[in-house]
Coordinates of C-alpha atoms in Angstrom, one line a residue:
M268 CA -56.1 20.4 -165.6
S269 CA -53.8 22.9 -163.9
G270 CA -51.3 22.2 -161.2
R271 CA -51.2 26.1 -160.5
G272 CA -48.7 25.2 -157.3
T273 CA -48.6 22.1 -156.2
S274 CA -48.2 19.1 -158.6
E275 CA -51.3 17.1 -160.3
E276 CA -50.6 14.5 -159.0
A277 CA -51.5 15.6 -155.3
F278 CA -54.9 16.3 -157.0
I279 CA -57.6 13.2 -157.6
K280 CA -57.9 13.2 -161.6
V281 CA -60.8 15.6 -162.6
A282 CA -61.8 16.7 -166.2
L283 CA -61.6 20.6 -165.0
A284 CA -60.6 23.4 -167.8
K285 CA -57.6 24.9 -167.7
P286 CA -58.0 28.5 -167.1
A287 CA -58.3 32.1 -169.6
L288 CA -58.1 34.9 -169.2
K289 CA -58.5 37.6 -171.6
I290 CA -57.6 41.9 -170.1
E291 CA -58.3 45.3 -171.1
R292 CA -56.9 48.1 -168.9
R293 CA -58.8 51.0 -169.1
A294 CA -57.4 54.8 -168.5
N295 CA -59.1 55.2 -166.0
G296 CA -57.5 52.2 -163.6
E297 CA -60.9 49.8 -164.4
L298 CA -60.2 46.7 -165.8
L299 CA -62.4 44.2 -167.9
L300 CA -61.8 40.7 -166.9
R301 CA -63.2 38.2 -170.1
S302 CA -63.2 34.1 -170.2
G303 CA -61.0 32.6 -173.1
Y304 CA -63.8 30.9 -173.9
T305 CA -66.6 31.4 -176.1
L306 CA -70.1 30.6 -174.3
D307 CA -72.0 27.7 -175.9
S308 CA -75.6 27.0 -177.6
Y309 CA -77.8 26.5 -174.6
P310 CA -81.6 25.1 -174.4
A311 CA -84.5 27.9 -175.0
Q312 CA -85.6 26.4 -171.9
L313 CA -84.8 24.9 -168.1
S314 CA -87.6 22.2 -169.1
D315 CA -85.8 21.7 -172.7
H316 CA -83.0 19.0 -170.5
L317 CA -85.8 17.1 -168.5
R318 CA -87.8 16.7 -171.7
H319 CA -84.0 14.6 -173.4
W320 CA -83.1 13.1 -169.6
A321 CA -86.8 11.9 -169.8
R322 CA -86.4 10.8 -173.2
V323 CA -82.1 9.2 -173.1
A324 CA -82.7 7.6 -169.4
P325 CA -86.7 7.4 -168.6
E326 CA -85.7 5.6 -165.4
R327 CA -83.0 6.5 -164.3
T328 CA -83.9 8.5 -160.6
F329 CA -83.9 12.5 -160.8
L330 CA -85.5 13.5 -156.9
A331 CA -85.8 11.6 -154.3
E332 CA -87.1 12.1 -150.1
R333 CA -87.9 10.8 -147.7
S334 CA -91.1 9.0 -147.3
G335 CA -92.9 8.9 -143.5
N336 CA -91.6 5.5 -143.3
G337 CA -88.0 7.0 -143.6
A338 CA -87.7 4.9 -147.4
W339 CA -86.4 7.3 -149.8
R340 CA -89.5 7.5 -152.4
K341 CA -87.8 8.3 -156.1
L342 CA -88.5 10.3 -159.3
S343 CA -87.8 9.2 -162.0
Y344 CA -86.8 11.2 -165.2
G345 CA -89.7 9.6 -167.0
E346 CA -92.2 10.1 -163.8
A347 CA -90.9 14.2 -163.7
R348 CA -92.1 15.0 -167.3
E349 CA -95.1 13.3 -166.8
S350 CA -95.9 15.3 -163.5
V351 CA -94.9 18.5 -164.5
D352 CA -96.8 18.5 -168.2
S353 CA -99.7 17.5 -166.7
I354 CA -99.4 20.2 -164.1
S355 CA -98.4 22.3 -166.4
R356 CA -102.0 21.5 -168.5
T357 CA -103.7 22.5 -165.0
L358 CA -102.2 25.7 -164.2
L359 CA -103.3 26.6 -167.7
Q360 CA -107.0 25.1 -167.1
R361 CA -107.7 27.3 -164.2
E362 CA -106.0 30.0 -166.2
H363 CA -102.2 31.1 -164.7
S364 CA -100.2 32.8 -166.3
A365 CA -97.5 35.7 -166.7
A366 CA -99.7 37.9 -165.1
R367 CA -98.9 36.8 -161.8
P368 CA -96.3 34.1 -160.2
V369 CA -97.0 30.9 -158.8
A370 CA -96.0 30.9 -155.0
C371 CA -94.1 28.8 -152.5
L372 CA -94.1 29.1 -148.9
S373 CA -92.4 25.3 -147.8
D374 CA -89.1 24.0 -148.1
N375 CA -87.2 21.5 -150.9
S376 CA -89.7 18.5 -152.0
I377 CA -90.4 16.4 -154.9
S378 CA -93.9 18.7 -155.3
V379 CA -92.1 22.3 -155.1
A380 CA -89.5 21.1 -158.2
L381 CA -92.4 19.7 -159.8
L382 CA -94.5 22.9 -159.5
A383 CA -91.5 25.0 -160.0
L384 CA -91.2 22.9 -163.5
G385 CA -94.5 23.0 -164.3
A386 CA -95.5 26.6 -163.8
M387 CA -91.9 28.1 -165.5
Q388 CA -92.4 25.8 -168.5
V389 CA -95.7 28.0 -169.7
G390 CA -93.9 30.8 -168.9
I391 CA -95.9 31.3 -164.8
P392 CA -93.2 32.4 -163.2
F393 CA -92.0 30.3 -159.9
L394 CA -92.0 32.2 -157.0
P395 CA -90.1 31.0 -153.8
I396 CA -90.3 32.3 -150.9
S397 CA -88.1 30.9 -147.6
S398 CA -90.3 29.0 -144.7
A399 CA -88.4 30.8 -142.6
Y400 CA -90.6 34.2 -143.3
S401 CA -93.9 31.5 -141.7
L402 CA -92.4 29.4 -139.2
M403 CA -89.8 31.4 -137.9
S404 CA -90.3 34.6 -137.9
E405 CA -93.6 35.6 -134.7
T406 CA -94.5 38.9 -137.2
H407 CA -94.4 37.6 -140.3
D408 CA -93.7 41.3 -142.1
K409 CA -91.8 40.1 -144.4
L410 CA -93.5 37.1 -145.9
M411 CA -96.9 39.7 -146.2
A412 CA -94.8 42.1 -147.4
V413 CA -93.6 39.6 -149.9
V414 CA -96.9 38.5 -150.9
E415 CA -99.2 42.2 -150.9
A416 CA -95.8 43.6 -153.7
F417 CA -95.8 40.4 -155.8
R418 CA -99.5 39.6 -155.5
P419 CA -99.3 35.4 -156.8
S420 CA -102.2 33.9 -158.0
L421 CA -101.2 31.0 -156.1
I422 CA -99.9 30.1 -153.1
Y423 CA -98.7 26.1 -151.6
V424 CA -97.8 24.5 -148.8
S425 CA -96.6 21.5 -147.8
N426 CA -98.8 21.2 -144.4
V427 CA -101.5 23.8 -144.2
T428 CA -101.6 22.5 -140.6
T429 CA -97.8 23.7 -139.6
F430 CA -98.2 27.0 -142.2
S431 CA -102.3 28.1 -140.2
A432 CA -100.0 31.0 -138.4
A433 CA -98.6 32.8 -141.3
L434 CA -101.7 31.9 -143.8
R435 CA -104.1 34.0 -141.4
K436 CA -101.8 37.3 -142.4
L437 CA -102.7 37.0 -145.7
N438 CA -104.8 38.0 -148.6
L439 CA -105.9 35.0 -149.6
S440 CA -108.6 36.2 -152.1
G441 CA -108.0 35.6 -156.1
V442 CA -105.6 33.0 -154.1
D443 CA -105.7 29.6 -155.3
L444 CA -104.2 28.4 -152.4
V445 CA -102.8 24.1 -152.6
G446 CA -101.1 21.7 -150.4
E447 CA -101.1 18.8 -148.3
N448 CA -102.4 17.2 -145.4
C449 CA -105.1 18.9 -145.6
D450 CA -107.3 20.1 -142.7
A451 CA -111.1 21.1 -142.9
A452 CA -110.7 24.2 -141.0
W453 CA -109.2 25.5 -145.1
S454 CA -112.3 24.5 -147.0
N455 CA -111.2 26.7 -149.9
L456 CA -107.6 24.0 -149.8
T457 CA -107.2 22.3 -153.0
P458 CA -104.7 19.3 -152.5
F459 CA -101.2 18.4 -154.9
S460 CA -102.8 15.7 -156.5
A461 CA -105.5 18.0 -158.2
L462 CA -102.9 19.6 -159.9
L463 CA -101.7 15.8 -161.6
A464 CA -105.5 15.3 -162.2
S465 CA -105.1 16.8 -166.4
R466 CA -102.5 13.0 -167.8
E467 CA -104.2 13.7 -171.9
N468 CA -101.5 14.1 -174.3
G469 CA -101.0 16.7 -175.7
N470 CA -98.5 19.6 -177.1
L471 CA -99.3 22.2 -173.8
G472 CA -102.1 23.9 -176.5
G473 CA -98.2 25.7 -177.8
E474 CA -97.4 27.1 -174.7
Y475 CA -94.6 25.6 -174.6
A476 CA -93.3 25.9 -178.2
K477 CA -94.0 29.5 -176.9
I478 CA -90.9 30.3 -173.5
G479 CA -88.2 31.2 -175.1
P480 CA -84.9 32.7 -173.0
S481 CA -86.1 36.2 -172.7
S482 CA -89.4 34.3 -170.7
V483 CA -89.5 35.3 -166.9
A484 CA -88.6 31.8 -165.5
K485 CA -88.8 32.9 -161.7
I486 CA -88.9 35.5 -159.2
L487 CA -85.8 34.8 -156.9
L488 CA -86.2 37.5 -153.1
T489 CA -83.1 38.4 -152.1
S490 CA -83.0 39.0 -148.2
G491 CA -84.0 41.2 -147.5
S492 CA -80.9 42.6 -145.3
T493 CA -81.4 46.3 -146.3
G494 CA -85.1 46.7 -146.3
M495 CA -87.9 44.1 -147.8
P496 CA -87.2 41.3 -150.2
K497 CA -86.8 42.2 -153.9
G498 CA -88.4 40.1 -156.5
V499 CA -84.9 39.6 -159.5
I500 CA -86.3 38.4 -162.3
N501 CA -84.7 35.5 -164.0
T502 CA -85.1 34.4 -167.3
Q503 CA -84.7 31.3 -169.0
A504 CA -81.5 32.7 -170.6
M505 CA -79.8 34.2 -166.8
M506 CA -80.4 29.6 -166.8
G507 CA -79.5 29.3 -169.8
A508 CA -76.1 30.8 -169.9
D509 CA -74.8 30.5 -166.5
G510 CA -75.6 26.6 -167.3
V511 CA -73.5 26.2 -170.2
G512 CA -70.9 27.4 -169.1
I513 CA -70.4 26.5 -166.1
D514 CA -70.7 23.0 -168.2
Q515 CA -68.0 24.0 -169.7
L516 CA -65.7 24.6 -167.0
W517 CA -66.4 21.9 -165.2
P518 CA -66.3 19.1 -167.8
F519 CA -66.3 15.9 -165.5
L520 CA -69.5 16.8 -164.9
K521 CA -70.4 14.9 -168.3
E522 CA -68.4 12.6 -167.2
R523 CA -70.4 10.5 -165.2
P524 CA -74.0 11.8 -164.0
P525 CA -73.6 13.7 -160.7
K526 CA -74.8 12.9 -157.0
I527 CA -76.0 15.5 -154.5
I528 CA -77.5 15.6 -150.8
D529 CA -78.5 18.7 -150.8
W530 CA -80.4 20.9 -148.5
L531 CA -80.1 24.0 -149.5
P532 CA -83.1 25.9 -150.1
W533 CA -84.6 26.9 -153.1
N534 CA -85.8 30.5 -152.5
H535 CA -81.9 30.6 -153.1
T536 CA -80.3 31.0 -156.2
F537 CA -77.4 28.8 -154.7
G538 CA -79.6 25.3 -153.8
S539 CA -81.5 26.6 -157.0
N540 CA -79.9 27.9 -159.4
F541 CA -76.8 26.2 -159.5
N542 CA -77.5 22.4 -157.5
F543 CA -80.8 22.0 -159.1
N544 CA -79.9 22.7 -162.2
I545 CA -76.6 21.0 -162.6
I546 CA -78.4 18.1 -161.7
L547 CA -81.6 18.6 -164.2
R548 CA -79.2 19.5 -167.4
N549 CA -75.7 16.8 -167.1
G550 CA -79.3 14.0 -166.1
G551 CA -77.9 13.4 -162.0
T552 CA -79.9 12.3 -159.2
M553 CA -80.3 15.1 -156.4
Y554 CA -81.2 13.4 -153.0
I555 CA -83.9 16.2 -150.6
D556 CA -82.1 16.3 -147.2
A557 CA -84.3 17.8 -144.8
G558 CA -81.9 18.0 -142.7
K559 CA -80.1 22.0 -142.3
P560 CA -76.9 23.3 -140.8
V561 CA -78.2 24.6 -136.9
S562 CA -78.8 22.2 -134.0
G563 CA -81.8 20.3 -133.7
R564 CA -81.1 19.2 -137.5
F565 CA -77.9 18.6 -138.8
Q566 CA -78.4 14.8 -137.8
T567 CA -80.8 14.6 -140.5
T568 CA -77.9 15.2 -142.6
I569 CA -75.7 13.5 -141.3
D570 CA -78.5 10.1 -141.2
N571 CA -78.1 11.4 -145.1
L572 CA -75.1 11.1 -145.8
R573 CA -74.2 7.9 -144.6
S574 CA -76.8 6.8 -146.7
V575 CA -75.4 7.7 -150.1
Q576 CA -72.9 8.9 -152.0
P577 CA -72.6 11.8 -153.7
T578 CA -70.7 12.7 -156.5
L579 CA -69.9 16.5 -155.4
L580 CA -70.1 17.9 -151.8
F581 CA -72.1 21.2 -151.6
N582 CA -72.5 23.2 -148.7
V583 CA -71.9 26.9 -147.4
P584 CA -68.8 27.0 -144.4
R585 CA -71.0 26.5 -141.7
G586 CA -72.2 23.6 -142.8
F587 CA -68.9 22.5 -143.6
D588 CA -67.8 24.1 -139.7
M589 CA -70.7 21.8 -138.5
L590 CA -69.5 18.7 -140.7
I591 CA -65.9 18.4 -140.6
P592 CA -65.8 17.6 -137.2
V593 CA -68.4 13.7 -137.0
L594 CA -65.7 13.5 -140.1
E595 CA -62.3 13.1 -138.1
S596 CA -64.0 11.2 -136.0
D597 CA -65.2 8.2 -137.8
D598 CA -63.6 7.2 -140.6
A599 CA -65.9 4.3 -141.3
F600 CA -68.4 7.9 -141.9
A601 CA -65.4 9.7 -143.1
H602 CA -63.8 7.6 -146.1
H603 CA -68.1 6.3 -146.8
L604 CA -68.5 10.6 -148.0
F605 CA -64.9 11.4 -149.5
E606 CA -64.9 7.9 -151.0
K607 CA -66.7 8.2 -154.5
L608 CA -66.2 12.9 -154.8
D609 CA -64.9 15.0 -157.6
V610 CA -65.8 18.3 -155.9
I611 CA -66.3 20.1 -153.0
F612 CA -67.5 22.8 -153.3
Y613 CA -68.9 26.0 -150.9
A614 CA -70.3 29.4 -152.1
G615 CA -72.5 32.0 -150.1
A616 CA -69.7 33.0 -147.8
A617 CA -65.6 32.8 -147.8
L618 CA -65.0 29.9 -146.2
P619 CA -62.0 29.7 -144.0
E620 CA -58.7 28.3 -143.8
H621 CA -58.2 26.5 -141.4
L622 CA -61.7 24.4 -143.0
R623 CA -59.6 24.2 -145.5
G624 CA -56.9 22.7 -143.9
R625 CA -59.5 20.0 -142.4
L626 CA -61.1 19.1 -145.4
N627 CA -57.5 18.8 -147.3
A628 CA -56.4 16.4 -144.1
L629 CA -59.8 14.7 -144.7
S630 CA -59.4 14.0 -148.7
L631 CA -56.0 12.8 -148.1
K632 CA -56.8 10.3 -145.2
C633 CA -59.9 8.8 -147.6
R634 CA -58.1 9.3 -151.0
G635 CA -54.4 9.7 -150.7
N636 CA -55.1 12.5 -152.5
L637 CA -56.7 16.4 -152.9
I638 CA -60.0 16.9 -153.7
P639 CA -60.3 20.1 -155.4
I640 CA -62.4 22.4 -153.3
L641 CA -63.8 25.3 -155.7
S642 CA -66.1 27.9 -155.3
A643 CA -67.6 31.1 -157.1
L644 CA -68.4 34.5 -157.0
G645 CA -72.3 35.8 -158.1
S646 CA -75.5 36.7 -156.8
T647 CA -79.1 35.9 -157.5
E648 CA -79.2 39.0 -160.1
T649 CA -76.5 36.2 -162.2
A650 CA -78.5 32.7 -161.7
P651 CA -76.0 32.5 -159.8
V652 CA -72.4 32.5 -160.5
A653 CA -69.9 35.5 -162.8
T654 CA -66.9 33.7 -161.8
L655 CA -66.0 30.0 -160.8
S656 CA -62.8 28.3 -159.8
H657 CA -61.9 25.6 -162.1
W658 CA -58.3 24.5 -161.8
C659 CA -56.5 22.7 -158.7
T660 CA -55.0 24.0 -155.9
P661 CA -54.8 23.3 -152.3
G662 CA -54.3 27.2 -151.0
D663 CA -55.8 29.3 -153.2
S664 CA -59.1 30.4 -151.5
G665 CA -60.2 32.0 -155.0
I666 CA -63.5 32.9 -156.7
G667 CA -61.9 31.9 -160.6
L668 CA -62.9 33.3 -163.4
P669 CA -65.6 34.9 -165.0
L670 CA -67.6 32.2 -166.9
P671 CA -67.7 31.9 -170.6
G672 CA -69.7 34.7 -171.8
V673 CA -69.3 36.9 -169.1
T674 CA -67.5 40.6 -168.4
I675 CA -66.5 41.9 -165.6
K676 CA -65.4 45.3 -164.9
L677 CA -62.7 46.1 -162.3
V678 CA -63.4 49.6 -160.0
P679 CA -61.3 50.9 -158.4
E680 CA -62.5 51.7 -154.6
A681 CA -61.5 52.3 -151.3
G682 CA -58.6 50.8 -151.9
T683 CA -59.8 47.4 -153.7
L684 CA -61.9 46.1 -156.7
E685 CA -65.1 47.0 -156.9
M686 CA -66.8 44.2 -159.0
R687 CA -69.6 44.3 -161.9
V688 CA -71.2 42.1 -164.3
S689 CA -72.7 42.0 -167.5
G690 CA -72.7 39.1 -169.8
E691 CA -76.7 36.9 -170.6
L692 CA -76.5 35.3 -166.9
V693 CA -77.3 38.9 -165.6
T694 CA -81.3 39.5 -165.1
P695 CA -82.9 42.4 -167.0
G696 CA -84.2 44.2 -163.3
Y697 CA -86.3 44.3 -160.5
Y698 CA -89.6 42.8 -160.7
L699 CA -92.4 45.4 -160.4
R700 CA -89.4 47.6 -159.3
P701 CA -87.9 50.2 -162.6
D702 CA -86.5 52.5 -159.9
L703 CA -84.9 50.2 -158.3
T704 CA -83.4 48.4 -161.8
K705 CA -82.0 51.4 -162.6
E706 CA -80.2 52.0 -159.2
A707 CA -78.9 48.6 -160.0
F708 CA -76.3 48.8 -163.1
D709 CA -73.7 51.2 -164.1
D710 CA -73.8 54.2 -167.1
E711 CA -72.7 51.3 -169.0
G712 CA -75.7 48.3 -168.7
F713 CA -72.7 47.0 -165.8
F714 CA -74.5 44.9 -163.3
K715 CA -73.0 46.6 -159.9
L716 CA -72.2 42.9 -157.4
G717 CA -71.5 45.3 -154.2
D718 CA -68.6 42.6 -153.7
A719 CA -64.9 43.9 -153.7
V720 CA -62.1 41.6 -154.9
A721 CA -58.8 41.1 -155.7
F722 CA -56.2 39.2 -157.8
V723 CA -55.0 36.0 -155.8
D724 CA -51.1 37.0 -157.4
P725 CA -51.5 40.9 -159.2
D726 CA -48.7 39.4 -160.8
D727 CA -50.4 36.5 -163.2
P728 CA -54.0 37.6 -163.4
S729 CA -54.7 33.6 -164.6
R730 CA -54.4 32.5 -161.4
G731 CA -57.8 34.3 -160.8
L732 CA -59.7 36.4 -157.7
V733 CA -60.0 36.4 -154.2
F734 CA -63.7 37.9 -152.5
D735 CA -62.1 40.7 -150.5
G736 CA -65.9 41.4 -149.1
R737 CA -68.6 43.6 -148.8
L738 CA -68.5 46.5 -149.5
S739 CA -71.0 47.9 -147.8
E740 CA -68.4 46.4 -144.8
N741 CA -66.0 48.2 -145.4
F742 CA -65.1 51.3 -143.6
K743 CA -62.7 53.6 -141.9
L744 CA -61.2 53.8 -138.6
L745 CA -61.6 58.2 -137.1
S746 CA -57.6 58.4 -138.2
G747 CA -58.3 57.4 -142.0
T748 CA -57.7 53.9 -141.7
W749 CA -59.2 51.4 -144.4
V750 CA -60.5 48.5 -142.6
Q751 CA -61.2 45.7 -145.2
V752 CA -63.7 43.7 -142.7
G753 CA -64.0 40.9 -145.1
D754 CA -60.4 39.7 -144.9
L755 CA -59.9 40.3 -141.6
R756 CA -63.5 38.5 -140.6
L757 CA -61.7 35.6 -142.5
S758 CA -58.5 35.5 -140.6
L759 CA -60.3 36.1 -137.0
L760 CA -62.9 32.9 -137.4
S761 CA -59.4 30.7 -138.1
G762 CA -57.5 32.7 -135.4
T763 CA -59.8 32.2 -132.8
A764 CA -61.7 28.0 -134.1
P765 CA -63.4 26.7 -132.8
I766 CA -65.4 28.5 -129.5
V767 CA -66.9 31.3 -132.6
Q768 CA -69.1 30.1 -134.9
D769 CA -69.0 34.1 -136.5
L770 CA -68.6 37.5 -135.3
V771 CA -68.9 40.6 -136.5
V772 CA -66.5 43.6 -136.9
V773 CA -66.9 47.0 -135.1
G774 CA -65.5 50.2 -135.2
E775 CA -66.0 52.9 -138.4
N776 CA -65.9 56.5 -137.2
R777 CA -64.1 54.7 -134.1
E778 CA -60.5 54.7 -132.2
D779 CA -59.8 50.7 -132.9
I780 CA -61.4 47.8 -133.7
C781 CA -63.8 46.3 -131.7
L782 CA -66.1 42.4 -132.4
L783 CA -69.5 41.4 -131.2
V784 CA -68.7 37.6 -131.0
F785 CA -71.2 34.6 -131.3
L786 CA -69.8 31.3 -130.1
N787 CA -70.2 28.0 -131.4
A788 CA -72.4 26.5 -128.2
E789 CA -71.6 23.4 -128.9
I790 CA -68.2 23.5 -129.0
C791 CA -68.2 26.1 -125.8
A792 CA -70.4 23.7 -123.7
G793 CA -68.0 20.6 -124.3
L794 CA -65.3 22.7 -122.7
C795 CA -66.6 23.6 -119.8
G796 CA -68.2 20.6 -119.4
L797 CA -71.8 21.9 -119.1
P798 CA -74.0 20.5 -121.8
N799 CA -77.0 22.5 -120.8
A800 CA -75.5 25.9 -120.4
S801 CA -77.6 28.6 -122.2
L802 CA -75.9 31.0 -124.0
E803 CA -75.8 33.7 -121.1
D804 CA -73.8 31.0 -119.5
L805 CA -71.5 30.3 -122.0
A806 CA -70.5 34.2 -122.7
G807 CA -69.9 34.7 -118.3
N808 CA -67.8 31.1 -118.3
Q809 CA -64.4 32.7 -117.5
T810 CA -62.3 29.2 -119.3
I811 CA -64.2 31.0 -122.5
R812 CA -63.8 34.0 -122.2
N813 CA -59.9 33.2 -121.4
Q814 CA -59.8 31.0 -124.8
L815 CA -61.5 33.8 -126.6
R816 CA -59.7 36.5 -125.3
D817 CA -56.1 34.8 -125.0
A818 CA -56.8 34.0 -129.5
L819 CA -57.0 37.8 -129.6
V820 CA -54.2 38.2 -127.9
E821 CA -52.4 35.6 -130.6
F822 CA -54.2 37.2 -133.1
N823 CA -52.2 41.0 -132.4
R824 CA -49.9 40.0 -132.3
M825 CA -49.5 38.4 -135.5
N826 CA -51.5 41.8 -136.5
T827 CA -49.8 44.5 -135.1
G828 CA -51.2 47.6 -138.1
S829 CA -54.4 49.6 -136.8
S830 CA -56.8 48.5 -139.8
R831 CA -56.2 44.5 -138.8
R832 CA -55.9 44.6 -134.0
I833 CA -58.2 43.9 -132.0
A834 CA -59.2 46.0 -129.2
R835 CA -62.1 44.4 -127.7
A836 CA -65.3 42.0 -127.9
L837 CA -68.4 41.0 -126.4
I838 CA -70.0 38.3 -126.4
Q839 CA -74.1 38.4 -127.6
I840 CA -76.3 36.0 -125.8
E841 CA -78.8 37.3 -128.0
P842 CA -78.5 34.8 -131.3
P843 CA -79.0 36.5 -134.4
S844 CA -82.3 37.4 -135.2
I845 CA -84.4 36.9 -139.0
D846 CA -87.2 38.7 -137.8
G847 CA -84.6 41.4 -137.4
G848 CA -82.5 40.2 -140.5
E849 CA -79.0 40.5 -138.8
I850 CA -79.1 36.4 -140.5
T851 CA -80.2 34.6 -143.6
D852 CA -81.3 30.8 -143.5
K853 CA -77.8 29.6 -145.4
G854 CA -76.6 31.2 -142.1
Y855 CA -75.5 34.7 -143.5
L856 CA -74.6 37.9 -140.7
N857 CA -75.6 40.6 -142.0
Q858 CA -73.5 43.0 -140.3
R859 CA -75.1 46.0 -141.4
A860 CA -78.3 44.8 -139.7
I861 CA -77.1 43.8 -136.8
L862 CA -74.6 46.9 -135.6
S863 CA -77.9 48.9 -136.0
R864 CA -80.6 46.5 -133.9
R865 CA -77.7 46.3 -131.2
A866 CA -76.3 49.6 -131.4
S867 CA -76.5 49.6 -127.0
L868 CA -73.9 46.6 -126.9
V869 CA -71.7 48.5 -129.3
E870 CA -72.2 51.4 -127.5
C871 CA -70.7 48.8 -124.7
L872 CA -67.5 48.5 -126.2
Y873 CA -66.5 51.4 -126.6
D874 CA -67.8 54.0 -124.0
G875 CA -64.6 54.6 -122.3
T876 CA -66.1 52.7 -119.2
S877 CA -65.4 48.8 -117.4
H878 CA -68.5 47.4 -118.6
G879 CA -68.8 44.2 -116.9
D880 CA -68.7 41.9 -120.5
V881 CA -66.2 42.9 -122.2
I882 CA -63.4 41.5 -122.9
F883 CA -60.1 43.7 -123.7
I884 CA -57.5 42.5 -125.5
T885 CA -54.9 45.1 -125.1
R886 CA -53.7 46.3 -122.5
Q887 CA -55.2 50.8 -123.4
P888 CA -58.2 50.1 -124.3
Y889 CA -59.5 53.0 -124.2
E890 CA -58.0 56.7 -124.7
Q891 CA -58.5 57.6 -121.9
G892 CA -55.8 54.6 -120.4
G893 CA -54.5 51.6 -118.9
A894 CA -57.7 49.9 -118.0
R895 CA -58.4 46.1 -118.0
E896 CA -60.3 43.4 -118.0
P897 CA -62.9 44.1 -114.8
Q898 CA -63.3 41.4 -113.1
R899 CA -66.8 38.9 -113.2

C-alpha cells in the first residue's frame, strides 16, 4: 500500500495493490494507459463462484433481507445453490431460452437474486428494469417501450397488487407472469414458489456446461437520459474480467469475507456487477437494504446500518450526504458503523470535497486513523469499472488507474481528455441495436465512454486520474470560453453546502454562467424553523435566499474567471422528474434533460428583466447593466 502524499501510518491497515502504470504516447497527442498488472484467469461463468462457496462454506450466509416481522431472513450459500438450480430446471422445462430475456420489475430481494442467477447460469439473459418505471412514473412510457423492444418471455413482480397499474399497460401475451402475494384478479400469475419446485439432482441437462465467457448474462438498461433506454449486453466474460481485475487491485477482499448493507438497485451496474458480484466472488454476505437516500425511506437504511457492522460501505454521494449528519450527531452509531470498515467507496457521481473531509473526520474520531475513500470510473458498458483507485490518499478524489487487462485511450478534446476503453470487460454492443453499437465504438474498437478525465498530477501519472465531467455537459460561453461543468459543479456544491442538494450549470452560448438550484429541503426547513415548509415556501424564504446568495458571492470572490464566475441563480420549486428523464433512481441529475424540460426557467435567467425569483450574484447581471436583485 502506498501513502501517496501522506504517511502510511495515517490509514488503517488494508491490503491494496501498489500503483502500476504503463503509458504509450502517440504522435497525435493521444495517450494509451495500461495497468502494470497482467489480468488473472477467471471462471467460465459467475455461478462457478456460487458452486465454490456452496461446497467450501455451505452454511455461511450469502443473502439476508428483512422479513414481515422485521427479523433478518438469511439464505446460506448451500441453500442458494439448491434454489438457483431448481429455478434453472423450471425455466428450461417451461422452454425459456437465450432467445428472449427474463425480466424483473421489482426492487432487490432474495427472490430477484435467485431468479437472476437461475436464468444466467443456463444462458437465459436477465433483464432487470427499474421499479421507478412502474411505481414512480405516471405514464409508464419507458416501461412499455422496454417491454415492447426486448420482448421478455417472463416478467417477475414482487407484489402483483403493487404493480397492477403498470402491468395493465403491458402486452402480456405469450409472457409468463411470476410473482408473490398473488391476487385473484390475475389468474395467469404463477407463484414464485413454483419456480423452486424442481428439486431433483442432475446437471441441468448439460445446459450449465454450455455457458462460457461469450454467453449473454444480462441486459442492463442505460438511464434513458437522451431517449428511451438502450439495452447493454453484459456477457459472462465482462463480469469475469472486471471481477478478477477488482480483486487483484483490492487483495483485502480475500483476507476475510466482505459484508455489506446495500440499497443500490440491481438494474444498475454499480449495485449488480460491482456490489453483488464482489460478495459472490469472495464468499461474503449481503444484507439487502429496502431503504434509499430519499425522504421517507432513509430511516430504513439507518435502522439497517444500526443492526449490522459492514466491512465495506458503498454509496452514491447523495447517500453519504444524508448519512454523514446522522453519524456526526450520534457517536455510538458512528463507532458501530466504522469499527470494522476496510474501505469507503463511492460511484455514480463525484464526491464533493466537503463530504470527503467530513468522512475523514469521522474515521479519525472512530478509528484513530483514516479509512481509505476509494472510487472508480466506468459505465454499464464496462461491467462496471474500467479504472479503480487502490491506494490511500486523504485529499486526491481520483478514480484510480486502469484495471488489469484494460487499455484506456485518452483523446484530446475541447481542452480536456476524452476517455475511451478497450478490454474483455467492454460490452460487445447493444441488444438488438447494431446501429447503436456501431456508433459507440471508434475505428480502433475503443468504446467511447463520453467522460472527460485529467491526471491528478500531470508530472506523476501513476497518481491516477480524476473525473473531469461528462463531455456532453461541457459548453462554451458566447466569448468562446470553455466551461468544465463537472469540476465547477463539485466546487459549487462544496461552496453552497449544506443548503444545496444539487444544481445544474447553465450558460451554453450565453454571456455568463447561471444556476438552476435544487435545495436540500430538510436542511433548509431546519434553518428556517419551518419543518413542514414546501419547496415553494423554501424557495421564497429570504433566509435561504440570502444564505445561497452569500455563498455564491464568496464563491465568486475565489473564482474570478469567466469560466467559473456565477451571475444568477434560480431555486427550483419542482423536484427532478423521472418521467421527464431529469433524474435516475440513483439520484444522478441529467443536465441536458433538465435544461430542455425547464427551458422557460432558463430564459428567466437571461431575459434581461428583473424576474422576482432570480437571485442576482454579480452587481452587473446583464449587459444592459446595473440591475440588482429585486425585493420580493
